[in-house]
Amino acid sequence: MRRAYNLTRRVLPAIATCVTAMLRRGFFCGIAAVLIAAPAHAGETEPAGLATTRTDLDTKDLGRVEAITKPTGDFSKPEEFEQMQGGAGTSRKRVNQDAFSQFSANITFEEEGTFKLGNALFRKLWVSSPSSTQASDGLGPLFNARACQSCHLKDGRGHPPEGNPDATSMFLRLARQAETDEEKAAIAHKTALNFPDPTYGGQLQDLAVPGLAGEGKMAISYEEQPVTLADGTVVSLRKPTYSVTNLAQGPIDPRVTLSPRVTPQMIGLGLLEQIHPADILARADPDDKDGDGISGKASIVRDHKTGELTLGRFGWKASTPSIRRQSAEAFAGDIGISNPDVPNHWGDCTKAQEKCLAMPNGVQERLGDTEAPDPILDLVTFYSQNLAVPARRDVGKADVLAGKKVFYESGCASCHTPKFVTRRDAPNKAQSFQLIWPYTDLLLHDMGDGLADGQQVGDATGNEWRTAPLWGIGLTKRVNGHTFFLHDGRARNLVEAILWHGGEGQVARDRFAALSKTERDALVKFLESL
């Protein structure tokens, strides 16, 4: 049922099992001994992006990393450095609506200027072509937002429309699985993730420039489903159903699935990018060989520039390997702005959308050959890499410590890995050798039929999602004014989010449902402190 990724089948089975099992129990198992027995494709050697050894560390540093990342068993007091969950870059600024928009505390003065330029471009409103503001035109022609900040509200979490016609921070992915031998080969060789709708492309865009109609409108209906916990408490979960109305060019292909996505928070992305692949792959156990019910799977993608295989880390299904690539795809897909990495001047317009393709684009030859030429993409990438993680709050409070104990004992930490030490050879010193507390393993997990979208994205099946980082989750209401969680915002609070867990998260979910109210409240207090 669950498809293992190819590389794992070539890793020495005994060592891989040992690493996975021992790391989960807090022991070191000679990661340096794990070797790939054969390349993923003929003629390929082990890519740096899938390295299974931490060659950035000497023996002494390996020992230090092993000791500091060992799961705790002492819940009587906070762990050392636990408050600084983003390492030395943690923001100690006053907690307010701008808590997710601060720059990393350890970047240089010169880099602060680069960050602010990137911030200005992140907030920049693009306009349709032709325009007198030639450095800002090129919007669409079809689009979901006019600026990055329009989707990533205050650099935080998006939300469902909730009765408001504005669906800017939530959209629908459109895709079908491979059907022909050629398509299946493209998926296997990782030159494609899936296949878009032939008319509407890979994403439903509800907005358009003057003279063109948007593709359609996302429609959501909810069905309330009561869940009774062990102590008799009844919690109502809302099950969403998605459809599209006002389609501009006929029906969507019946083979295509609709996958709703709210925009994720932006903090700590540069630190997640610098977690060494060896530390991620060591936790993968796609065949559940240790029998603990958790079978995390790495998302392996092909780097669009080098052609090498590497780890997917970003996006709800871990389909994107880098922040730069994520930014480039968002420019082209969400705003319709071409850039050096995704030079699509008409965004997501397909061959079937002739009127869209006939619209003018915003390329200015004197500025470059795309609508957002370098250094625009460089600056937005730097900004996205250096949004600071806020410091923890109330780490020493009794109820928070009690909730942390429940978090561990319920099995939440099996996927929401508390801490890592980033690679020493990170390109930017600010992200180098930092102890961070993201509470994610960056792996794909089967979350059960209840959360399934039925849409394959590369290695991710329709039931699988990347473990979402939990740092900053307790500030969602302060920053974004809501508490909607999960990939489509169906959960209206943290309790509902936990109760939606199925599949590999079912055991932890059931343990939560069996807790007393005091224990449940303590777990929520812990999550709110992150």
Coordinates of C-alpha atoms in Angstrom, one line a residue:
M1 CA 0.0 0.0 0.0
R2 CA 2.7 2.5 1.0
R3 CA 5.3 3.0 -1.7
A4 CA 8.9 3.2 -0.4
Y5 CA 11.2 5.7 -2.1
N6 CA 13.9 4.1 -4.3
L7 CA 16.9 5.2 -2.3
T8 CA 15.9 3.6 0.9
R9 CA 15.7 0.2 -0.8
R10 CA 19.4 0.7 -1.7
V11 CA 20.5 1.6 1.8
L12 CA 22.0 -1.2 3.9
P13 CA 18.8 -2.5 5.6
A14 CA 20.3 -3.5 8.9
I15 CA 22.0 -0.2 9.4
A16 CA 19.0 1.9 8.2
T17 CA 16.8 0.0 10.7
C18 CA 19.3 0.5 13.5
V19 CA 19.6 4.2 12.8
T20 CA 15.9 4.8 12.7
A21 CA 15.1 2.8 15.8
M22 CA 18.0 4.1 17.9
L23 CA 17.6 7.7 17.0
R24 CA 14.0 7.6 18.1
R25 CA 15.1 6.3 21.4
G26 CA 17.8 8.9 21.8
F27 CA 20.9 6.9 21.0
F28 CA 23.5 7.4 18.3
C29 CA 23.9 4.6 15.8
G30 CA 26.9 5.5 13.7
I31 CA 25.2 7.6 11.1
A32 CA 28.6 7.9 9.4
A33 CA 28.4 4.2 8.6
V34 CA 25.2 4.4 6.5
L35 CA 26.1 4.2 2.8
I36 CA 24.0 4.1 -0.3
A37 CA 24.7 0.8 -2.0
A38 CA 23.7 2.0 -5.5
P39 CA 22.7 5.2 -7.2
A40 CA 19.0 6.0 -7.8
H41 CA 19.5 6.0 -11.6
A42 CA 22.1 4.4 -13.8
G43 CA 25.1 6.7 -14.2
E44 CA 24.3 8.8 -11.1
T45 CA 26.4 9.0 -8.0
E46 CA 25.2 9.9 -4.5
P47 CA 24.1 13.5 -4.8
A48 CA 25.1 16.0 -2.1
G49 CA 21.4 16.7 -1.5
L50 CA 20.9 13.1 -0.4
A51 CA 24.1 12.6 1.6
T52 CA 23.7 10.1 4.3
T53 CA 26.8 11.1 6.3
R54 CA 27.4 14.4 8.1
T55 CA 30.8 15.2 6.5
D56 CA 30.4 18.8 7.8
L57 CA 31.2 17.7 11.3
D58 CA 34.3 16.1 12.9
T59 CA 34.1 13.4 15.5
K60 CA 34.0 15.8 18.4
D61 CA 31.1 17.8 16.9
L62 CA 29.2 14.6 16.0
G63 CA 29.3 13.7 19.7
R64 CA 28.1 17.2 20.7
V65 CA 25.2 17.0 18.2
E66 CA 24.3 13.6 19.4
A67 CA 24.2 14.7 23.0
I68 CA 22.2 17.9 22.5
T69 CA 19.6 16.5 20.2
K70 CA 18.9 13.4 22.3
P71 CA 15.2 13.4 23.3
T72 CA 14.7 14.5 26.9
G73 CA 13.2 12.4 29.6
D74 CA 13.3 15.2 32.2
F75 CA 10.1 17.3 32.3
S76 CA 10.7 19.0 35.6
K77 CA 12.5 22.0 34.0
P78 CA 13.2 23.5 30.6
E79 CA 16.0 22.1 28.5
E80 CA 19.1 24.2 27.9
F81 CA 18.6 26.7 25.1
E82 CA 15.0 25.6 24.7
Q83 CA 13.7 29.2 24.8
M84 CA 15.8 30.1 21.8
Q85 CA 14.0 27.9 19.4
G86 CA 15.5 29.5 16.3
G87 CA 19.1 29.3 17.6
A88 CA 21.2 32.5 17.7
G89 CA 18.8 34.0 15.2
T90 CA 15.8 33.8 17.5
S91 CA 13.9 37.1 17.7
R92 CA 13.5 38.5 21.2
K93 CA 11.4 41.4 20.0
R94 CA 8.2 42.3 21.7
V95 CA 5.4 39.8 20.8
N96 CA 2.8 41.5 18.7
Q97 CA 1.2 41.3 15.2
D98 CA 4.7 41.6 13.7
A99 CA 6.2 38.7 15.6
F100 CA 6.7 36.7 12.3
S101 CA 8.2 39.6 10.4
Q102 CA 11.5 40.2 12.2
F103 CA 14.9 39.5 10.7
S104 CA 17.2 36.9 12.2
A105 CA 19.0 38.4 15.2
N106 CA 22.4 37.1 14.1
I107 CA 22.6 38.5 10.5
T108 CA 25.1 41.3 9.8
F109 CA 24.2 45.0 9.5
E110 CA 24.7 44.8 5.7
E111 CA 22.4 41.8 5.6
E112 CA 19.7 43.8 7.4
G113 CA 19.7 46.1 4.4
T114 CA 19.4 43.2 2.0
F115 CA 16.5 41.8 4.2
K116 CA 14.7 45.1 4.1
L117 CA 15.0 45.3 0.3
G118 CA 13.6 41.8 0.1
N119 CA 10.8 42.7 2.4
A120 CA 9.9 45.6 0.1
L121 CA 9.7 43.3 -2.9
F122 CA 7.8 40.7 -0.9
R123 CA 5.1 43.4 -0.3
K124 CA 5.3 44.9 -3.8
L125 CA 2.0 45.1 -5.7
W126 CA 2.3 44.1 -9.3
V127 CA 0.2 45.6 -12.0
S128 CA -1.0 44.4 -15.4
S129 CA 0.8 45.1 -18.7
P130 CA 1.3 47.5 -20.3
S131 CA 1.9 50.0 -17.5
S132 CA 3.7 53.3 -16.9
T133 CA 5.4 51.6 -13.9
Q134 CA 7.5 49.3 -16.1
A135 CA 9.4 47.8 -13.2
S136 CA 6.1 46.6 -11.7
D137 CA 4.1 45.3 -14.6
G138 CA 3.5 41.7 -15.8
L139 CA 0.8 40.7 -13.3
G140 CA -1.0 37.5 -14.4
P141 CA -2.8 37.5 -16.8
L142 CA -4.4 34.9 -14.4
F143 CA -3.4 35.2 -10.8
N144 CA -4.3 34.5 -7.1
A145 CA -2.7 37.6 -5.6
R146 CA -0.9 40.8 -6.5
A147 CA 1.9 40.5 -3.9
C148 CA 3.6 37.7 -1.9
Q149 CA 2.4 39.4 1.3
S150 CA -1.2 39.2 0.1
C151 CA -1.1 35.4 0.6
H152 CA 1.4 35.2 3.4
L153 CA -0.4 37.6 5.7
K154 CA 2.0 39.2 8.1
D155 CA 4.4 36.3 7.1
G156 CA 2.0 34.0 8.9
R157 CA -0.7 31.4 8.2
G158 CA -3.5 31.7 5.6
H159 CA -7.1 30.8 6.3
P160 CA -10.3 29.7 4.5
P161 CA -12.6 32.4 3.3
E162 CA -15.0 31.8 6.2
G163 CA -18.0 33.5 4.6
N164 CA -15.8 36.2 3.1
P165 CA -15.4 36.3 -0.7
D166 CA -11.7 36.9 -0.3
A167 CA -9.9 33.6 -0.7
T168 CA -6.4 35.2 -1.3
S169 CA -4.6 33.1 1.3
M170 CA -6.1 29.8 0.1
F171 CA -6.3 28.2 -3.3
L172 CA -6.9 24.9 -5.1
R173 CA -4.2 22.7 -6.7
L174 CA -5.4 20.9 -9.8
A175 CA -3.7 17.7 -10.8
R176 CA -4.2 14.1 -11.9
Q177 CA -2.0 11.0 -11.6
A178 CA 0.2 9.5 -14.3
E179 CA -1.8 7.3 -16.8
T180 CA 0.4 6.5 -19.8
D181 CA 3.7 4.7 -19.7
E182 CA 5.5 7.9 -20.7
E183 CA 3.8 9.8 -17.8
K184 CA 4.7 7.0 -15.3
A185 CA 8.3 7.1 -16.5
A186 CA 8.4 10.9 -15.9
I187 CA 7.2 10.4 -12.3
A188 CA 9.6 7.5 -11.7
H189 CA 12.5 9.6 -13.1
K190 CA 11.3 12.6 -11.1
T191 CA 11.0 14.9 -14.1
A192 CA 7.3 15.5 -13.2
L193 CA 5.4 15.5 -9.9
N194 CA 1.9 15.0 -11.5
F195 CA -0.1 16.4 -14.4
P196 CA -2.2 19.6 -14.5
D197 CA -5.7 20.1 -15.8
P198 CA -5.4 20.5 -19.6
T199 CA -7.5 23.7 -19.5
Y200 CA -7.0 25.3 -16.2
G201 CA -3.4 24.3 -15.5
G202 CA -2.0 23.3 -12.1
Q203 CA -3.8 25.9 -9.9
L204 CA -7.2 27.5 -9.9
Q205 CA -6.7 31.2 -10.4
D206 CA -9.8 33.2 -9.4
L207 CA -8.5 36.6 -10.5
A208 CA -7.5 38.1 -13.8
V209 CA -6.2 41.3 -15.4
P210 CA -8.8 43.6 -17.1
G211 CA -10.2 42.1 -20.3
L212 CA -9.9 38.5 -19.0
A213 CA -12.1 36.5 -16.7
G214 CA -10.8 34.6 -13.7
E215 CA -10.9 30.8 -14.0
G216 CA -13.6 30.1 -11.4
K217 CA -14.4 30.4 -7.7
M218 CA -13.6 27.9 -5.0
A219 CA -16.6 26.7 -3.0
I220 CA -16.5 25.0 0.4
S221 CA -19.2 23.3 2.3
Y222 CA -18.8 21.8 5.8
E223 CA -20.4 18.9 7.6
E224 CA -20.1 18.9 11.4
Q225 CA -19.0 15.6 12.9
P226 CA -19.2 15.1 16.7
V227 CA -16.4 13.2 18.4
T228 CA -16.8 12.0 22.0
L229 CA -13.6 11.9 24.0
A230 CA -13.0 9.4 26.8
D231 CA -14.2 11.7 29.6
G232 CA -17.5 12.4 27.7
T233 CA -16.4 15.7 26.2
V234 CA -17.9 16.2 22.8
V235 CA -15.8 18.0 20.1
S236 CA -17.3 18.9 16.7
L237 CA -15.0 18.5 13.7
R238 CA -16.0 20.0 10.4
K239 CA -15.5 17.9 7.3
P240 CA -15.0 20.1 4.2
T241 CA -16.1 19.4 0.6
Y242 CA -14.6 21.4 -2.2
S243 CA -16.0 22.3 -5.6
V244 CA -15.5 25.1 -8.2
T245 CA -18.2 27.4 -9.5
N246 CA -18.3 29.9 -12.4
L247 CA -15.8 28.0 -14.5
A248 CA -14.8 30.2 -17.4
Q249 CA -13.9 27.5 -19.9
G250 CA -16.1 24.6 -19.2
P251 CA -15.7 21.7 -16.7
I252 CA -12.5 20.6 -15.1
D253 CA -11.1 17.3 -16.4
P254 CA -12.9 14.6 -14.4
R255 CA -9.6 12.8 -13.7
V256 CA -8.3 15.9 -11.9
T257 CA -8.4 16.2 -8.1
L258 CA -8.9 19.4 -6.1
S259 CA -6.3 19.9 -3.3
P260 CA -7.0 22.9 -1.0
R261 CA -4.0 24.7 0.5
V262 CA -3.7 27.5 2.9
T263 CA -0.5 29.5 2.9
P264 CA 2.0 28.3 5.6
Q265 CA 3.9 30.6 8.0
M266 CA 7.3 31.9 6.8
I267 CA 9.4 31.8 9.9
G268 CA 12.6 29.7 10.2
L269 CA 12.7 28.6 6.5
G270 CA 16.4 29.2 6.1
L271 CA 17.1 27.1 9.2
L272 CA 15.0 24.2 7.8
E273 CA 16.9 24.5 4.6
Q274 CA 20.1 23.9 6.4
I275 CA 19.1 20.7 8.3
H276 CA 21.6 18.2 7.0
P277 CA 20.0 15.6 4.7
A278 CA 21.6 12.8 6.7
D279 CA 19.7 13.8 9.8
I280 CA 16.4 13.7 7.8
L281 CA 17.1 10.5 6.0
A282 CA 18.2 8.8 9.2
R283 CA 14.6 9.2 10.5
A284 CA 12.9 7.8 7.4
D285 CA 11.5 4.3 7.8
P286 CA 9.1 3.9 4.8
D287 CA 8.5 0.2 5.4
D288 CA 8.1 0.6 9.2
K289 CA 10.9 -1.9 9.8
D290 CA 11.1 -1.0 13.5
G291 CA 7.3 -1.8 13.9
D292 CA 6.4 1.4 15.7
G293 CA 3.6 2.3 13.3
I294 CA 5.5 5.4 12.0
S295 CA 6.8 5.1 8.5
G296 CA 8.0 8.5 7.5
K297 CA 9.2 8.7 3.9
A298 CA 11.6 11.3 2.4
S299 CA 10.3 13.2 -0.6
I300 CA 13.0 12.9 -3.3
V301 CA 12.8 15.5 -6.1
R302 CA 15.0 16.5 -9.0
D303 CA 16.8 19.8 -8.7
H304 CA 15.7 22.0 -11.6
K305 CA 19.1 23.6 -12.1
T306 CA 21.6 20.8 -11.5
G307 CA 19.4 17.8 -12.5
E308 CA 20.5 16.0 -9.3
L309 CA 18.3 14.2 -6.9
T310 CA 17.8 16.0 -3.6
L311 CA 15.4 16.2 -0.7
G312 CA 12.1 18.0 -1.0
R313 CA 11.6 20.1 2.2
F314 CA 9.0 22.8 1.5
G315 CA 5.3 22.9 0.6
W316 CA 2.5 20.8 2.2
K317 CA 3.8 17.7 0.4
A318 CA 7.5 18.5 0.6
S319 CA 7.7 18.8 -3.2
T320 CA 10.1 21.7 -3.3
P321 CA 13.8 21.4 -2.5
S322 CA 14.8 25.1 -1.8
I323 CA 13.4 28.4 -0.7
R324 CA 14.6 30.0 -4.0
R325 CA 12.6 27.4 -6.0
Q326 CA 9.6 27.9 -3.8
S327 CA 9.8 31.6 -4.3
A328 CA 10.2 31.3 -8.0
E329 CA 7.2 28.9 -8.4
A330 CA 5.1 31.2 -6.3
F331 CA 6.0 34.3 -8.4
A332 CA 5.0 32.4 -11.6
G333 CA 2.0 30.4 -10.3
D334 CA 0.4 32.7 -7.7
I335 CA 1.1 36.1 -9.3
G336 CA 1.9 35.3 -12.9
I337 CA 5.4 36.9 -12.8
S338 CA 8.2 35.2 -14.7
N339 CA 11.6 35.0 -13.2
P340 CA 15.0 33.5 -14.0
D341 CA 14.1 30.1 -12.5
V342 CA 10.5 29.9 -13.8
P343 CA 10.5 32.0 -17.0
N344 CA 6.7 31.7 -17.7
H345 CA 5.7 35.2 -18.8
W346 CA 2.0 34.1 -18.8
G347 CA 2.1 32.3 -15.5
D348 CA -0.1 29.2 -15.4
C349 CA -1.9 29.9 -18.6
T350 CA -2.3 26.7 -20.8
K351 CA -2.5 26.2 -24.5
A352 CA -6.3 26.0 -24.2
Q353 CA -6.4 29.5 -22.8
E354 CA -5.7 31.4 -26.0
K355 CA -7.1 34.7 -24.9
C356 CA -4.8 34.6 -21.8
L357 CA -1.7 33.8 -24.0
A358 CA -2.6 36.7 -26.3
M359 CA -2.3 39.2 -23.4
P360 CA 0.9 41.4 -23.2
N361 CA 3.6 40.4 -20.8
G362 CA 5.7 42.7 -18.6
V363 CA 9.2 41.9 -19.8
Q364 CA 11.4 45.0 -20.2
E365 CA 14.5 44.3 -22.2
R366 CA 16.5 47.0 -20.6
L367 CA 15.8 45.4 -17.2
G368 CA 16.2 41.7 -18.2
D369 CA 14.5 38.8 -20.0
T370 CA 11.9 38.1 -17.4
E371 CA 9.3 40.1 -15.5
A372 CA 11.2 39.7 -12.2
P373 CA 14.9 39.5 -13.2
D374 CA 17.7 39.2 -10.8
P375 CA 18.3 40.5 -8.2
I376 CA 14.5 40.5 -7.4
L377 CA 14.4 36.7 -6.9
D378 CA 17.7 36.8 -4.9
L379 CA 16.4 39.5 -2.6
V380 CA 13.0 37.8 -2.0
T381 CA 14.8 34.5 -1.3
F382 CA 17.1 36.1 1.2
Y383 CA 14.2 37.7 3.0
S384 CA 12.4 34.4 3.1
Q385 CA 15.5 32.6 4.5
N386 CA 16.0 35.1 7.3
L387 CA 12.6 35.6 8.9
A388 CA 13.3 34.9 12.5
V389 CA 11.6 32.4 14.8
P390 CA 10.2 34.1 17.9
A391 CA 11.5 33.1 21.3
R392 CA 9.4 30.6 23.3
R393 CA 7.2 31.9 26.1
D394 CA 6.5 30.4 29.5
V395 CA 8.9 27.5 29.0
G396 CA 9.3 27.0 32.7
K397 CA 5.6 27.1 33.7
A398 CA 4.3 24.0 35.4
D399 CA 1.4 23.5 33.0
V400 CA 3.6 24.0 30.0
L401 CA 6.1 21.4 31.3
A402 CA 3.3 19.0 32.0
G403 CA 2.0 19.5 28.5
K404 CA 5.4 18.8 27.1
K405 CA 5.5 15.5 28.9
V406 CA 2.1 14.6 27.5
F407 CA 3.4 15.6 24.0
Y408 CA 6.3 13.1 24.3
E409 CA 4.4 10.3 26.0
S410 CA 1.5 10.5 23.5
G411 CA 3.9 9.9 20.6
C412 CA 3.7 13.4 19.0
A413 CA 7.4 13.7 19.0
S414 CA 7.7 10.6 16.7
C415 CA 7.0 12.8 13.7
H416 CA 7.2 16.3 15.2
T417 CA 10.9 15.9 15.9
P418 CA 11.8 18.6 18.5
K419 CA 15.3 19.6 17.6
F420 CA 18.2 19.5 15.1
V421 CA 21.6 21.1 14.7
T422 CA 22.0 22.7 11.3
R423 CA 24.9 22.0 9.1
R424 CA 28.2 23.7 9.9
D425 CA 28.9 24.4 6.2
A426 CA 25.7 26.4 5.6
P427 CA 26.2 29.1 3.0
N428 CA 25.3 31.8 5.4
K429 CA 26.9 31.9 8.8
A430 CA 23.6 33.0 10.4
Q431 CA 22.2 29.5 9.7
S432 CA 25.4 27.6 10.5
F433 CA 25.6 25.1 13.4
Q434 CA 22.5 26.3 15.1
L435 CA 20.5 24.3 17.7
I436 CA 16.9 24.7 16.5
W437 CA 13.5 23.5 17.7
P438 CA 11.2 23.2 14.7
Y439 CA 9.1 20.2 15.8
T440 CA 9.2 18.5 12.4
D441 CA 11.0 15.7 10.7
L442 CA 10.4 17.1 7.2
L443 CA 9.2 13.6 6.1
L444 CA 6.0 12.5 4.4
H445 CA 3.5 10.6 6.6
D446 CA 0.2 8.9 5.8
M447 CA -2.3 10.9 7.7
G448 CA -5.3 8.7 7.0
D449 CA -8.4 9.0 4.8
G450 CA -9.9 11.9 6.8
L451 CA -7.2 14.3 5.7
A452 CA -6.5 12.8 2.3
D453 CA -6.8 15.0 -0.8
G454 CA -6.4 12.1 -3.2
Q455 CA -3.7 14.0 -5.1
Q456 CA -0.2 12.5 -5.8
V457 CA 2.6 15.0 -5.7
G458 CA 5.9 13.2 -6.6
D459 CA 6.6 10.7 -3.9
A460 CA 3.7 11.9 -1.8
T461 CA 0.5 9.9 -2.2
G462 CA -3.0 11.3 -1.8
N463 CA -2.9 10.4 1.9
E464 CA 0.5 11.8 2.7
W465 CA 1.6 15.1 4.0
R466 CA 4.8 16.6 5.2
T467 CA 5.1 17.0 9.0
A468 CA 4.3 20.7 9.6
P469 CA 6.8 22.6 11.8
L470 CA 5.1 23.6 15.1
W471 CA 7.4 26.5 16.0
G472 CA 5.4 29.7 16.2
I473 CA 2.0 27.9 16.2
G474 CA 1.1 29.5 19.5
L475 CA 1.3 33.0 18.0
T476 CA -1.1 32.4 15.1
K477 CA -4.0 34.2 16.7
R478 CA -1.7 37.1 17.8
V479 CA -0.2 37.5 14.3
N480 CA -3.1 36.5 12.0
G481 CA -6.2 36.9 14.1
H482 CA -7.4 33.3 13.8
T483 CA -6.7 29.7 14.9
F484 CA -7.4 27.8 11.7
F485 CA -4.9 24.9 11.3
L486 CA -4.0 21.9 8.9
H487 CA -3.5 22.2 5.2
D488 CA -7.0 23.5 4.5
G489 CA -7.7 25.3 7.7
R490 CA -10.6 23.0 8.6
A491 CA -9.4 22.8 12.2
R492 CA -10.7 25.8 14.2
N493 CA -8.3 25.2 17.1
L494 CA -5.5 23.0 18.2
V495 CA -7.8 20.3 19.7
E496 CA -9.6 19.8 16.4
A497 CA -6.2 19.7 14.6
I498 CA -5.0 16.9 16.8
L499 CA -8.3 14.9 16.5
W500 CA -8.1 15.0 12.7
H501 CA -4.9 13.0 12.8
G502 CA -5.3 9.5 11.3
G503 CA -3.1 6.9 9.7
E504 CA 0.4 7.1 11.3
G505 CA -1.0 9.7 13.7
Q506 CA -3.9 7.6 14.8
V507 CA -2.2 6.2 17.9
A508 CA -1.1 9.6 19.2
R509 CA -4.6 11.0 18.4
D510 CA -6.3 8.2 20.3
R511 CA -4.0 8.8 23.3
F512 CA -4.9 12.4 23.3
A513 CA -8.6 11.5 23.1
A514 CA -8.1 9.3 26.2
L515 CA -6.5 12.0 28.3
S516 CA -8.2 13.9 31.1
K517 CA -9.3 17.5 30.5
T518 CA -6.4 18.7 32.7
E519 CA -3.9 16.8 30.6
R520 CA -5.4 17.9 27.3
D521 CA -5.4 21.5 28.5
A522 CA -1.7 21.2 29.5
L523 CA -0.8 19.8 26.0
V524 CA -2.5 22.8 24.4
K525 CA -0.6 25.2 26.8
F526 CA 2.6 23.6 25.6
L527 CA 1.8 24.0 22.0
E528 CA 0.7 27.6 22.6
S529 CA 4.2 28.3 24.1
L530 CA 5.9 27.3 20.9

